[in-house]
Coordinates of C-alpha atoms and ligand atoms in Angstrom, one line a residue:
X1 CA 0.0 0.0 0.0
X2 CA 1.3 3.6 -1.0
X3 CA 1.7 5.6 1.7
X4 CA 0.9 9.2 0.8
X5 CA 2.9 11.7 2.1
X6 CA 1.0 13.9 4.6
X7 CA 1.5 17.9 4.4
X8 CA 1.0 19.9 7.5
X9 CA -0.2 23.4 7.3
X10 CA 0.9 25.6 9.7
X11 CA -0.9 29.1 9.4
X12 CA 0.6 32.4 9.6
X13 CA -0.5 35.3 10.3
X14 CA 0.1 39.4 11.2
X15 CA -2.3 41.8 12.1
X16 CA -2.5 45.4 11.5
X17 CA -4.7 47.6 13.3
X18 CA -5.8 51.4 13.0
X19 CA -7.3 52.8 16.5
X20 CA -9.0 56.4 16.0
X21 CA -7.7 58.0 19.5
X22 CA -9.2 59.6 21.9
X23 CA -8.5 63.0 21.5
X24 CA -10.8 66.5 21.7
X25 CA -9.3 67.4 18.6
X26 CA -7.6 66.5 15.5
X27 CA -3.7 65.5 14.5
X28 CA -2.7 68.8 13.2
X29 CA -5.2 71.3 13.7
X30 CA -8.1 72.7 16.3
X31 CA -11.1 71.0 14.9
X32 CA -13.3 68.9 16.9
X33 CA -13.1 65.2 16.4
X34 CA -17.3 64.2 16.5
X35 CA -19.0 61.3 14.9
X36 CA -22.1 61.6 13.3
X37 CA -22.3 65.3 12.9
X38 CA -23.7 66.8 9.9
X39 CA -21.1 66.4 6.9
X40 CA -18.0 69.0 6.8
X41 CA -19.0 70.8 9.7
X42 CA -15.5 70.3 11.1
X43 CA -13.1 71.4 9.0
X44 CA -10.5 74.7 8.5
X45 CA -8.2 75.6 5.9
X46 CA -5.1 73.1 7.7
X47 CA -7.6 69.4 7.8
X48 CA -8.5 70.8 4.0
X49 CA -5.6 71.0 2.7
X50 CA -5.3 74.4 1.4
X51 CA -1.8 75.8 0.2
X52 CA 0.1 77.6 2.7
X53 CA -1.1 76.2 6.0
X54 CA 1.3 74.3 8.8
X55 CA 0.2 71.6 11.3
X56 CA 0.6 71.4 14.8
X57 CA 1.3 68.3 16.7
X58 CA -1.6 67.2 18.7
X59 CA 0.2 66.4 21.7
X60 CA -2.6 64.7 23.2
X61 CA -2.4 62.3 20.5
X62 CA 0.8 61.7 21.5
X63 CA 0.7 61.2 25.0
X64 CA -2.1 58.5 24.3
X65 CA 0.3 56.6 22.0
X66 CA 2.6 56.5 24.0
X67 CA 0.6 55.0 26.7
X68 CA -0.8 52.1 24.3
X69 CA 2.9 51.4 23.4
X70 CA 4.0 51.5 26.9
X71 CA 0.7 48.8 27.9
X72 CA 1.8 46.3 24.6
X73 CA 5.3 46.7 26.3
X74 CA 6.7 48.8 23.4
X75 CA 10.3 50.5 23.9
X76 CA 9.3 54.3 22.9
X77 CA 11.4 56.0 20.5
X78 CA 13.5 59.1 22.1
X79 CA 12.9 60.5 18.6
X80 CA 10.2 60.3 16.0
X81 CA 9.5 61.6 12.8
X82 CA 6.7 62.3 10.6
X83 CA 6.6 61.5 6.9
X84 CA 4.5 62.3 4.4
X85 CA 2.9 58.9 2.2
X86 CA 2.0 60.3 -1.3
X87 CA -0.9 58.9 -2.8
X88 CA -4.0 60.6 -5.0
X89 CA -7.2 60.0 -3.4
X90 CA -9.9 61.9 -3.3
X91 CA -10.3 61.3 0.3
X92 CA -6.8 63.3 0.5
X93 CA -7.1 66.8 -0.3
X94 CA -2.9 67.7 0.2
X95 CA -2.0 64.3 -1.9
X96 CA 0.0 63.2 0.8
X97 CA -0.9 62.3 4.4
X98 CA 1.4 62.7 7.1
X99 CA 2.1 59.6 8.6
X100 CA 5.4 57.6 10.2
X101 CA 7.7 56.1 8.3
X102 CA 11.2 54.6 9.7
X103 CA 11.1 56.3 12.8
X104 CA 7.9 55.9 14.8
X105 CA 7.2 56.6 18.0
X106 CA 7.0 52.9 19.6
X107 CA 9.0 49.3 18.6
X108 CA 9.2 45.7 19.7
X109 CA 6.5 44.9 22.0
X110 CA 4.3 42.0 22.8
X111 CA 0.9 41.3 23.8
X112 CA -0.3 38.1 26.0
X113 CA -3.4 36.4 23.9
X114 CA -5.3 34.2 26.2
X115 CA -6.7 31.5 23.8
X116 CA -8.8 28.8 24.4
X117 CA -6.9 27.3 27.9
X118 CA -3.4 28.4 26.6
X119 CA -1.6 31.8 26.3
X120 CA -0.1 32.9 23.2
X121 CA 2.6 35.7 23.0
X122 CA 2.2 38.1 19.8
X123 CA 5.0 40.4 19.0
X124 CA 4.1 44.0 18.7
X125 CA 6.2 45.6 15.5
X126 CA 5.7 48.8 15.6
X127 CA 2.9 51.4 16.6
X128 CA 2.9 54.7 14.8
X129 CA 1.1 58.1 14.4
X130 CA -0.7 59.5 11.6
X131 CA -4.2 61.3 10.6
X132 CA -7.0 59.7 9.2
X133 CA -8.5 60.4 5.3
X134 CA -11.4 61.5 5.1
X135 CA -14.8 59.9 4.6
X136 CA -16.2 58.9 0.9
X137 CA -19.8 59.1 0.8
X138 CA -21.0 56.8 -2.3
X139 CA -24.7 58.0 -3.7
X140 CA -27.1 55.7 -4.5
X141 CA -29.1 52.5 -3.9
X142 CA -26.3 50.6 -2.8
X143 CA -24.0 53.0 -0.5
X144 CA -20.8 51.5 -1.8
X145 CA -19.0 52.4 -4.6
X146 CA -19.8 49.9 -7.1
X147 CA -23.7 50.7 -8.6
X148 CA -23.5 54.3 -7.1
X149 CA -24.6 57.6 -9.5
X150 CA -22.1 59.6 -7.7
X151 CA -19.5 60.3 -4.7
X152 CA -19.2 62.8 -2.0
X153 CA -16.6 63.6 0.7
X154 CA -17.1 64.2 4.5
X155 CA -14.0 66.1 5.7
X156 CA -15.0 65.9 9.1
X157 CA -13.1 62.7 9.6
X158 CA -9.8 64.1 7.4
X159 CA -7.0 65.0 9.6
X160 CA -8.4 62.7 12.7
X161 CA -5.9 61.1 14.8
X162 CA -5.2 57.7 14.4
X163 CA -2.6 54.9 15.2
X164 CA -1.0 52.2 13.3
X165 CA -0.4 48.8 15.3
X166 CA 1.7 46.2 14.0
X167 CA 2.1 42.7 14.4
X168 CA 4.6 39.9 14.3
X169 CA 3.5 37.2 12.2
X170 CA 3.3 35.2 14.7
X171 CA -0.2 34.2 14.9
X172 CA -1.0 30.7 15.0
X173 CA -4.5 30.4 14.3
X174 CA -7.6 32.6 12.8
X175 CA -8.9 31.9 16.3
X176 CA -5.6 33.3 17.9
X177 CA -6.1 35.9 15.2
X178 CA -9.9 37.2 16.4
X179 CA -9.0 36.4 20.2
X180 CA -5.7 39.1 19.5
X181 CA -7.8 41.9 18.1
X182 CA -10.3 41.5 21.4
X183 CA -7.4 41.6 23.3
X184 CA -5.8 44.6 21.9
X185 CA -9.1 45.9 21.6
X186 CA -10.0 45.6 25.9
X187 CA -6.8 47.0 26.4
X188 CA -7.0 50.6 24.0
X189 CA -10.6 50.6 26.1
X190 CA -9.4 50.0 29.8
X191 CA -6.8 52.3 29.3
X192 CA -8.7 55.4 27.6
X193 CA -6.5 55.5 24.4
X194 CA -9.6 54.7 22.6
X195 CA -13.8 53.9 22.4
X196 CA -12.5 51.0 19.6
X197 CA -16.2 51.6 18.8
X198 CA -16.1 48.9 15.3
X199 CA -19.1 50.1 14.7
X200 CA -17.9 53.9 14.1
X201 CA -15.0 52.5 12.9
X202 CA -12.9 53.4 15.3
X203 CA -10.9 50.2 15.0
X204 CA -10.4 48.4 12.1
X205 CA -8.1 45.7 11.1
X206 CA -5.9 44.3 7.7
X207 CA -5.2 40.5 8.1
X208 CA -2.1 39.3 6.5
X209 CA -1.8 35.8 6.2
X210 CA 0.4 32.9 4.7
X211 CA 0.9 28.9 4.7
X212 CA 4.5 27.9 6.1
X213 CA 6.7 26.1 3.5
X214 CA 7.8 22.4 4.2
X215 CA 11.2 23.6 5.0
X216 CA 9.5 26.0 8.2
X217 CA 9.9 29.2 6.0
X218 CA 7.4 31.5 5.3
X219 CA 5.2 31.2 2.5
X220 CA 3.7 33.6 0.2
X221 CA 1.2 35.9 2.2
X222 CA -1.9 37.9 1.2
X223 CA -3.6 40.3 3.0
X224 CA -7.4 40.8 3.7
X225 CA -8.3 44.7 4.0
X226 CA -10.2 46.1 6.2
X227 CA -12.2 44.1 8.7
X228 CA -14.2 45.9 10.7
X229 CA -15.5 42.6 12.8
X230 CA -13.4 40.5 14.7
X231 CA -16.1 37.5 13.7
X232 CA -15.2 38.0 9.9
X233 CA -11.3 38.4 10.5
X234 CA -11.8 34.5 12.0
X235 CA -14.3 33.9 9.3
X236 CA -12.0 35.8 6.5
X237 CA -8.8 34.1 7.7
X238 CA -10.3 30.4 7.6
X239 CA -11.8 30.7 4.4
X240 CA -8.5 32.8 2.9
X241 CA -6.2 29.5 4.5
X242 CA -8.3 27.2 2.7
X243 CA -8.0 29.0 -0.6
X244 CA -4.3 28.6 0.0
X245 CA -4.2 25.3 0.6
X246 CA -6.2 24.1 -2.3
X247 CA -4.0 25.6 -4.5
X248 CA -0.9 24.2 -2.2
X249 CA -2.8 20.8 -2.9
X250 CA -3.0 20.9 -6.6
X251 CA 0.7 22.1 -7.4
X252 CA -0.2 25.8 -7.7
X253 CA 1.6 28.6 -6.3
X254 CA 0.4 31.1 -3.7
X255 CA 0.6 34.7 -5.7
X256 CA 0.6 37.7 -3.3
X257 CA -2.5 39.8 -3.0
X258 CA -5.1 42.3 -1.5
X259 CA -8.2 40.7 -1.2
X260 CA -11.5 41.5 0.1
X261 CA -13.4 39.0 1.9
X262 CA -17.0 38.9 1.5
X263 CA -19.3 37.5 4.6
X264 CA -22.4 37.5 3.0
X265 CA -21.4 34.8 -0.1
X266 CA -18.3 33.9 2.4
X267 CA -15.8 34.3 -0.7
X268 CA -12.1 36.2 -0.9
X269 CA -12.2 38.5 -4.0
X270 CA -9.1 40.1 -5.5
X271 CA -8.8 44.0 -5.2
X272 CA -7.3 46.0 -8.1
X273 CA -3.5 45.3 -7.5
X274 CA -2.7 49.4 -8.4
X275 CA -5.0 50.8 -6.0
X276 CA -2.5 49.4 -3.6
X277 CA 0.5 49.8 -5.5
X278 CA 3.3 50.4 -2.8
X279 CA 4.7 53.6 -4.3
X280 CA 4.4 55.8 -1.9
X281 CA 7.9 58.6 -2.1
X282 CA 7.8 58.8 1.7
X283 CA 9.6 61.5 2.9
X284 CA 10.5 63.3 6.5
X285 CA 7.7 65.9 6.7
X286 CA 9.6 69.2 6.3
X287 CA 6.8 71.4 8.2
X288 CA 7.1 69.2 11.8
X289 CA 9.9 68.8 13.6
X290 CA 11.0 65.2 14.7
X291 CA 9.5 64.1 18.5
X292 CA 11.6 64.1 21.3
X293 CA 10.0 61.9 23.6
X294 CA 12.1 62.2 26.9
X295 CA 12.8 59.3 29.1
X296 CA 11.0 61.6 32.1
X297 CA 8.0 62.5 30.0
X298 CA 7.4 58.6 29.5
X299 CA 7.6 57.5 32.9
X300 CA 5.4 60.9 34.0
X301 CA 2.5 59.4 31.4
X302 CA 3.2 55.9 32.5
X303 CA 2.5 56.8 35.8
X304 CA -0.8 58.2 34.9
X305 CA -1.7 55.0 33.4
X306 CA -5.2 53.2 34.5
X307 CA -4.2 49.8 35.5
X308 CA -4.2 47.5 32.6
X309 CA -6.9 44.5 32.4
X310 CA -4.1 41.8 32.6
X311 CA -2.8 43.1 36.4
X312 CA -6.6 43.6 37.1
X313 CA -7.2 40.2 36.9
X314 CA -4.5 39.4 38.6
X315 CA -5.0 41.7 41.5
X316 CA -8.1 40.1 41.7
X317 CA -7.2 36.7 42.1
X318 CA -5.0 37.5 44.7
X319 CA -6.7 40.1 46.5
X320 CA -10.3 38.0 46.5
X321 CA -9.4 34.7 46.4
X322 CA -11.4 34.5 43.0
X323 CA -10.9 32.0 40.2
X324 CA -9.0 33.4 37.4
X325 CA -12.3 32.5 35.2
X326 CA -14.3 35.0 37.5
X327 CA -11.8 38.0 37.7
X328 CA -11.6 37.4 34.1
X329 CA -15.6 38.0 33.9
X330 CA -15.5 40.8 36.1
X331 CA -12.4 42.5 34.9
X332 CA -13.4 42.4 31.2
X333 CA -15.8 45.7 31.7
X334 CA -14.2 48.8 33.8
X335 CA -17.9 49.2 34.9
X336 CA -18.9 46.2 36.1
X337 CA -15.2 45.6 37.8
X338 CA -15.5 48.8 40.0
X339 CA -18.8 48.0 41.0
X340 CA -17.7 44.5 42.2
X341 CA -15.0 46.0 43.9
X342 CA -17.6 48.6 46.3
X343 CA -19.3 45.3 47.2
X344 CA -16.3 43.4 47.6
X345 CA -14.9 45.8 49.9
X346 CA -18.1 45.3 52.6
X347 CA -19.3 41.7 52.1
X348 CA -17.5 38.1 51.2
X349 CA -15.8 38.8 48.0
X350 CA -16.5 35.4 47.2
X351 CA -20.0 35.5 47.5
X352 CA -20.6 39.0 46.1
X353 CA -18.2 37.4 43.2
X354 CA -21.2 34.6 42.6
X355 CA -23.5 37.2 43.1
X356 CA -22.8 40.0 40.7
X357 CA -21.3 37.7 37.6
X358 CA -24.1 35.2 37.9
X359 CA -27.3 36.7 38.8
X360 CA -27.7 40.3 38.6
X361 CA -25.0 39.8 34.7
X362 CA -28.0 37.5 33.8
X363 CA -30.5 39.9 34.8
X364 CA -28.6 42.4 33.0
X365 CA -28.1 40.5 29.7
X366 CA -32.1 39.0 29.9
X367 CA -33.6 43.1 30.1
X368 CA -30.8 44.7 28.2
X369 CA -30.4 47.2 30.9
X370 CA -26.7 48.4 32.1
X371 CA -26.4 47.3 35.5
X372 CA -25.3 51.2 36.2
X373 CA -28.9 51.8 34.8
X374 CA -30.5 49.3 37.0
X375 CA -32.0 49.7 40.3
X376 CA -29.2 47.4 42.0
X377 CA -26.8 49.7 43.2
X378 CA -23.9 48.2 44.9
X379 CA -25.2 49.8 48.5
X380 CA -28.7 47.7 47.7
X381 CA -26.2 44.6 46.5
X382 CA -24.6 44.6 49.4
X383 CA -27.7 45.2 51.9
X384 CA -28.8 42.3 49.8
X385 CA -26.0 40.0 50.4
X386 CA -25.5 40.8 53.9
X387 CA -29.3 39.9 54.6
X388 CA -28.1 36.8 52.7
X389 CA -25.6 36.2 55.5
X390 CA -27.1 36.9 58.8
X391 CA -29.9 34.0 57.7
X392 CA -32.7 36.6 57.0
X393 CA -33.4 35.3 53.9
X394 CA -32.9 32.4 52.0
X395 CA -30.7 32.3 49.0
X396 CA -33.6 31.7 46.6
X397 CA -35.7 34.8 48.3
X398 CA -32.7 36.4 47.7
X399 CA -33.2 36.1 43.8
X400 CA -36.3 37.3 43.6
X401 CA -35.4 40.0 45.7
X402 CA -32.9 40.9 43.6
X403 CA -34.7 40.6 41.0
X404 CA -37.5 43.4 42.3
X405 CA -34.3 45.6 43.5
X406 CA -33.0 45.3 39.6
X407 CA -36.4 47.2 38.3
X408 CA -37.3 49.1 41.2
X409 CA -34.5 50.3 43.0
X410 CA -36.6 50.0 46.2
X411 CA -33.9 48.5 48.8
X412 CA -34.0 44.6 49.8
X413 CA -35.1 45.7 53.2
X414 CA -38.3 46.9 52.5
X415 CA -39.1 44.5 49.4
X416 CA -38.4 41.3 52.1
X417 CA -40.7 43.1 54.6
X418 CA -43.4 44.1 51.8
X419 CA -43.3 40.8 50.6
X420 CA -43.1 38.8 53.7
X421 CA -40.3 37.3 52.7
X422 CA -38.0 36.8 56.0
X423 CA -36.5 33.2 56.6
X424 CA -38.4 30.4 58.4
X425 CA -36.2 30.5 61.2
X426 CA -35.5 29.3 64.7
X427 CA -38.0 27.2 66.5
X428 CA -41.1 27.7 63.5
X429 CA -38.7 26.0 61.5
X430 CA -38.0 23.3 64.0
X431 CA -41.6 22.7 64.2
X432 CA -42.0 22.3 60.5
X433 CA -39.4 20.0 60.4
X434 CA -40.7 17.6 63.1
X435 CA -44.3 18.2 60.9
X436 CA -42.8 16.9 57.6
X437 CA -41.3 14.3 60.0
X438 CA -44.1 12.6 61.1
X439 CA -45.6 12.8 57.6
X440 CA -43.5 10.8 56.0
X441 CA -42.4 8.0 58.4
X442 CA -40.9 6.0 55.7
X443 CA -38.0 8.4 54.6
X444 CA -37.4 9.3 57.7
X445 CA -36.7 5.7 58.8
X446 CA -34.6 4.9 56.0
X447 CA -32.7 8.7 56.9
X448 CA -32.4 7.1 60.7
X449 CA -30.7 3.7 59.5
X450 CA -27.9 5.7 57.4
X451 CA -29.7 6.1 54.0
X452 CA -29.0 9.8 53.3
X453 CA -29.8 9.7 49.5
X454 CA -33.8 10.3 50.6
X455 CA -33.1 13.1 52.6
X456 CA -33.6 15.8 49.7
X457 CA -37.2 14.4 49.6
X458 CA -37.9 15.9 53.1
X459 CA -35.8 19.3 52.6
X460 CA -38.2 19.1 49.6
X461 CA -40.8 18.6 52.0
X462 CA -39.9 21.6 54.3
X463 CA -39.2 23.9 51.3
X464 CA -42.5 24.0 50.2
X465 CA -44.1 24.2 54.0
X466 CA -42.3 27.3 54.1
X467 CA -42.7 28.3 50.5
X468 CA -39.2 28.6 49.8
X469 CA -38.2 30.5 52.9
X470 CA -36.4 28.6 54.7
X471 CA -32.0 28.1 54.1
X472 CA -31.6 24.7 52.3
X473 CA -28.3 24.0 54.4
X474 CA -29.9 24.6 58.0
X475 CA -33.1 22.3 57.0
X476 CA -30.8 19.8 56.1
X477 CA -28.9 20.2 59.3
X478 CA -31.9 20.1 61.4
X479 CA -33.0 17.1 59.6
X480 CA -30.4 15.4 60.5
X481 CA -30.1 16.1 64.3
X482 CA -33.2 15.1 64.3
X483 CA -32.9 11.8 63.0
X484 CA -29.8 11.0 65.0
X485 CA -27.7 10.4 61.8
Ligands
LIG1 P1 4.3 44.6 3.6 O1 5.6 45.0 3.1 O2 3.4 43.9 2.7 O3 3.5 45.8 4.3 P2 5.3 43.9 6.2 O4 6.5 43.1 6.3 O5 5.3 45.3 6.5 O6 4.6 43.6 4.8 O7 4.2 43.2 7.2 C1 2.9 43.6 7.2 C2 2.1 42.6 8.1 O8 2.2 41.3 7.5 C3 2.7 42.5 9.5 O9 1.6 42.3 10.4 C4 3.4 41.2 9.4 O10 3.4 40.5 10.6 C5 2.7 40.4 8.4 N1 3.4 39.4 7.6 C6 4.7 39.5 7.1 N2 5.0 38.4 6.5 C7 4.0 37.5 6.6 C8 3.8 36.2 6.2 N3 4.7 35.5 5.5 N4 2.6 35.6 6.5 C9 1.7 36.2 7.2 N5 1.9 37.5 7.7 C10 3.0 38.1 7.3
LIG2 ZN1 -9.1 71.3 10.8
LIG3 MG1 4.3 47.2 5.7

C-alpha cells in the first residue's frame, strides 16, 4: 500500500490595526473630532488642505500613544518623525498624508493572547502616528461604490488622529487571530486610548496571512483589507487559508495579493493590485519637527496610566481569592469591575463574586439594561448579600429580591418586609421540620438507618411548608439532628 505523504499546514499570520484615538481634537489642527455630525462641519483651511497652512502636533495624541505602546510593552522611540505617504485619493485633499515612516514613536512589544486554555505571545512591531483620510460618501441605492450615480466627501473625519499597530506574524490560528484583536481591543478601552467603537470604525483591522513552506519558511502571504469585525477576521482568515491550501494541494503557487473578503457569499475576492501599488515617495515631513519623547516624560505618562486588564485580573485573584475565570468575567468591563470591587470591599468577595457575575449579569443580559442603569446599586447589592448572610433570607428569596431591586431600586429591606419574605427560622422551622417528619415515616426511617440519598425528599418537603423561605443548608442540618444520623 502507497503511503501518501502527509503535508501539514501551519498558518501564519500578522495583524495590522488602525485605532481612531481619543482626543478632543484633531492631528494637526483645532477641529473637533465628533461622529455623526452633519457632513463637513468640522473642518479649516489646515484638515483641507489648502496651500500655505502648517500643522501642529496634537500632543494629546501623542501622550495616548505612548501610553498604548508602553501597555503592549513597546520601547518608545527618544525621537520620532513624521513622513508624508503620497498617494491621490480623493479622500486626501494635500496628496499626501502625514504619517510615520522609519522612525515611529513605539517598537518591539508583545501582547499576551489568552486562547482557548493556553496563552499565546504576539509580538508587537511597531505602533505609529498619523491622521485619518477623510470619509467617501458613495450616492445611490447601494452606498458603496460599485452601482453608485455619484460620490461625495465628509471632511469631518480628514485629519483625525489615528494609530497604526503592528504585528509579528506570529499568529497561529484565525482563532488566535480574532482572540488578538479582542485583546488589543479591551486593552486601548481600559486604558482610555480609545472607544474602539467597530461600529464607528474606530478600529479596524488588515489580516495578512500565509501557509508555512515544508522547510518551516514563510510562505507567500496575502492580505485581507479592512475588517471591521473580529467574527469575519476568523471567518475571513479560515476561508483565505483554505484557498491557499487548495491551491498548495493541486501544485499551484500562492501569488501575493489584496483581497476583500466577503461575509455574505463567504468568498475572498481580488482588489485592483494598483489601488494598492506600494509607491508611496515617503519623505521626512519638512513642516514638523522630529518628537523628542524624553525618558521623564514617558515614565510621568506611564505613571498616569489606569491599571491594565491583565494586572486587574491578577489583583483580583489575589486580593479576592477569586478563580481566574471570575476575575476574568468581572475585569473584562471597567464598569462592572468597579462596581464588584464597592461590594467586595463590605461583604464576602467570594460571594458577592457569585452574586454580581451570575445573577444580577443574567439579569442584565435577559432586560438589556446596564447594571449602572439598574436599580441594584452596589449599596442595595450589598444590603442584599448581607441579609443573605445573617440568615434573614434564604438564597432563593434572595433572587427574587434581587430581581425586584434590579427594576425598582426599592432596597431589599423593605421588598423582604413588603413581601413577607424573611426566613423560616428558629423554633417555626423546627416545628415544621418535626411536621414533615411525622408525615413521612418511611423516609425518615430509611434517613435514621444511614440512607441519606432520601433526605432531599424531606428538605423538599420543608421547602414548600415554608414556600421557599427557609435556608436549604440549615433544613438539612436540622433534619439530620433530628434523625440521630
Ligand atoms: P508589507 O511590506 O506587505 O507591508 P510587512 O513586512 O510590512 O509587509 O508586514 C505587514 C504585516 O504582514 C505584518 O503584520 C506582518 O506580521 C505580516 N506578515 C509579514 N510576512 C508575513 C507572512 N509570510 N505571513 C503572514 N503574515 C506576514
Ligand atoms: Zn481642521
Ligand atoms: Mg508594511
Amino acid at each position: 500500500m502507497k503511503v501518501e505523504e502527509k503535508r501539514t499546514y501551519q498558518a501564519v499570520i500578522g495583524l495590522e490595526f488602525h485605532v481612531h484615538l481619543a482626543t478632543r481634537t484633531k492631528m494637526f489642527c483645532g477641529c473637533r473630532v465628533v461622529y455623526g455630525d452633519e457632513p463637513n462641519t468640522h473642518t479649516c483651511p489646515v484638515c483641507l488642505g489648502h496651500p500655505g497652512t502648517l500643522p501642529v502636533v496634537n500632543e494629546k495624541a501623542i501622550e495616548l500613544g505612548v501610553m498604548a505602546g508602553r501597555a503592549l510593552n513597546c520601547e518608545v522611540s527618544e525621537r520620532a518623525v513624521f513622513a508624508r505617504k503620497n498617494y491621490f485619493y480623493p479622500d486626501l485633499p494635500k496628496g499626501y498624508q502625514i504619517s510615520q515612516f522609519d522612525e515611529p514613536i513605539c517598537t518591539g512589544g508583545h501582547l499576551d493572547v489568552p486562547v482557548g486554555d493556553e496563552t499565546v505571545r504576539v509580538g508587537i512591531t511597531r505602533l505609529h502616528l498619523e491622521e485619518d483620510a477623510a470619509k467617501n460618501v458613495h450616492v445611490g441605492e447601494s452606498g458603496r461604490m460599485h452601482g453608485s450615480v455619484g460620490s461625495l466627501v465628509d471632511f469631518n473625519r480628514g485629519g483625525t488622529p489615528l494609530m497604526e499597530i503592528v504585528t509579528e506574524p506570529d499568529i497561529p490560528s484565525p482563532e488566535a487571530a480574532r482572540a488578538t484583536a479582542n485583546h488589543l481591543k479591551e486593552i486601548m478601552r481600559a486604558i482610555g486610548v480609545s472607544e474602539a467603537d467597530m461600529e464607528k470604525g474606530q478600529l479596524r483591522c488588515d489580516a495578512n496571512v500565509s501557509i508555512r513552506n515544508l522547510d518551516g519558511s514563510f510562505g507567500v502571504k496575502t492580505e485581507l483589507k479592512n475588517m471591521n469585525s473580529f467574527r469575519f477576521v476568523e471567518r475571513g482568515l479560515a476561508r483565505e487559508l483554505e484557498r491557499q491550501r487548495d491551491i498548495l494541494d493541486s501544485g499551484g503557487k500562492i501569488e501575493q495579493s489584496t483581497l476583500h473578503y466577503d461575509p455574505e457569499t463567504d468568498e475572498v475576492h481580488e482588489l485592483r493590485s494598483k489601488e494598492y501599488a506600494h509607491d508611496y515617495r515617503y519623505f521626512p515631513e519638512p513642516d514638523l519637527m522630529p518628537l523628542k519623547l524624553s525618558e521623564a516624560w514617558v515614565r510621568e505618562i506611564e505613571d498616569r496610566m489606569p491599571e491594565l486588564p491583565d494586572e486587574m485580573r491578577q489583583r483580583f485573584v489575589e486580593e479576592y481569592g477569586l478563580s481566574p475565570y471570575d476575575a476574568g468575567v468581572l475585569t473584562a468591563d471597567r464598569d462592572l469591575a468597579s462596581y464588584y470591587e464597592a461590594v467586595a470591599a463590605e461583604v464576602d468577595p467570594k460571594q458577592a463574586a457569585n452574586w454580581i457575575s451570575g445573577d444580577l449579569r443574567s439579569l442584565s443580559n435577559e432586560s438589556g439594561t446596564e447594571i449602572s442603569d439598574s436599580g441594584a446599586s452596589p449599596e442595595h447589592m450589598i444590603g442584599l448579600l448581607q441579609l443573605v448572610t445573617d440568615g434573614s433570607i434564604s438564597r432563593s428569596a434572595a433572587r427574587d429580591v434581587l430581581g425586584t431591586v434590579f427594576e425598582t431600586g426599592d432596597s431589599p429591606s423593605v421588598i423582604v418586609e413588603r413581601e413577607g419574605l424573611s426566613s423560616v427560622g428558629g423554633d417555626e422551622l423546627s416545628g415544621v421540620v418535626e411536621g414533615v417528619i411525622s408525615a413521612n415515616p418511611e423516609e425518615a426511617e430509611r434517613i435514621r438507618a444511614g440512607d441519606k440519598k432520601v433526605i432531599g425528599v424531606l428538605i423538599g418537603q420543608v421547602m414548600k411548608a415554608t414556600r421557599g423561605n427557609a435556608d436549604g443548608g440549615r433544613v438539612r442540618e436540622i433534619l439530620l439532628q433530628k434523625l440521630g444520623s
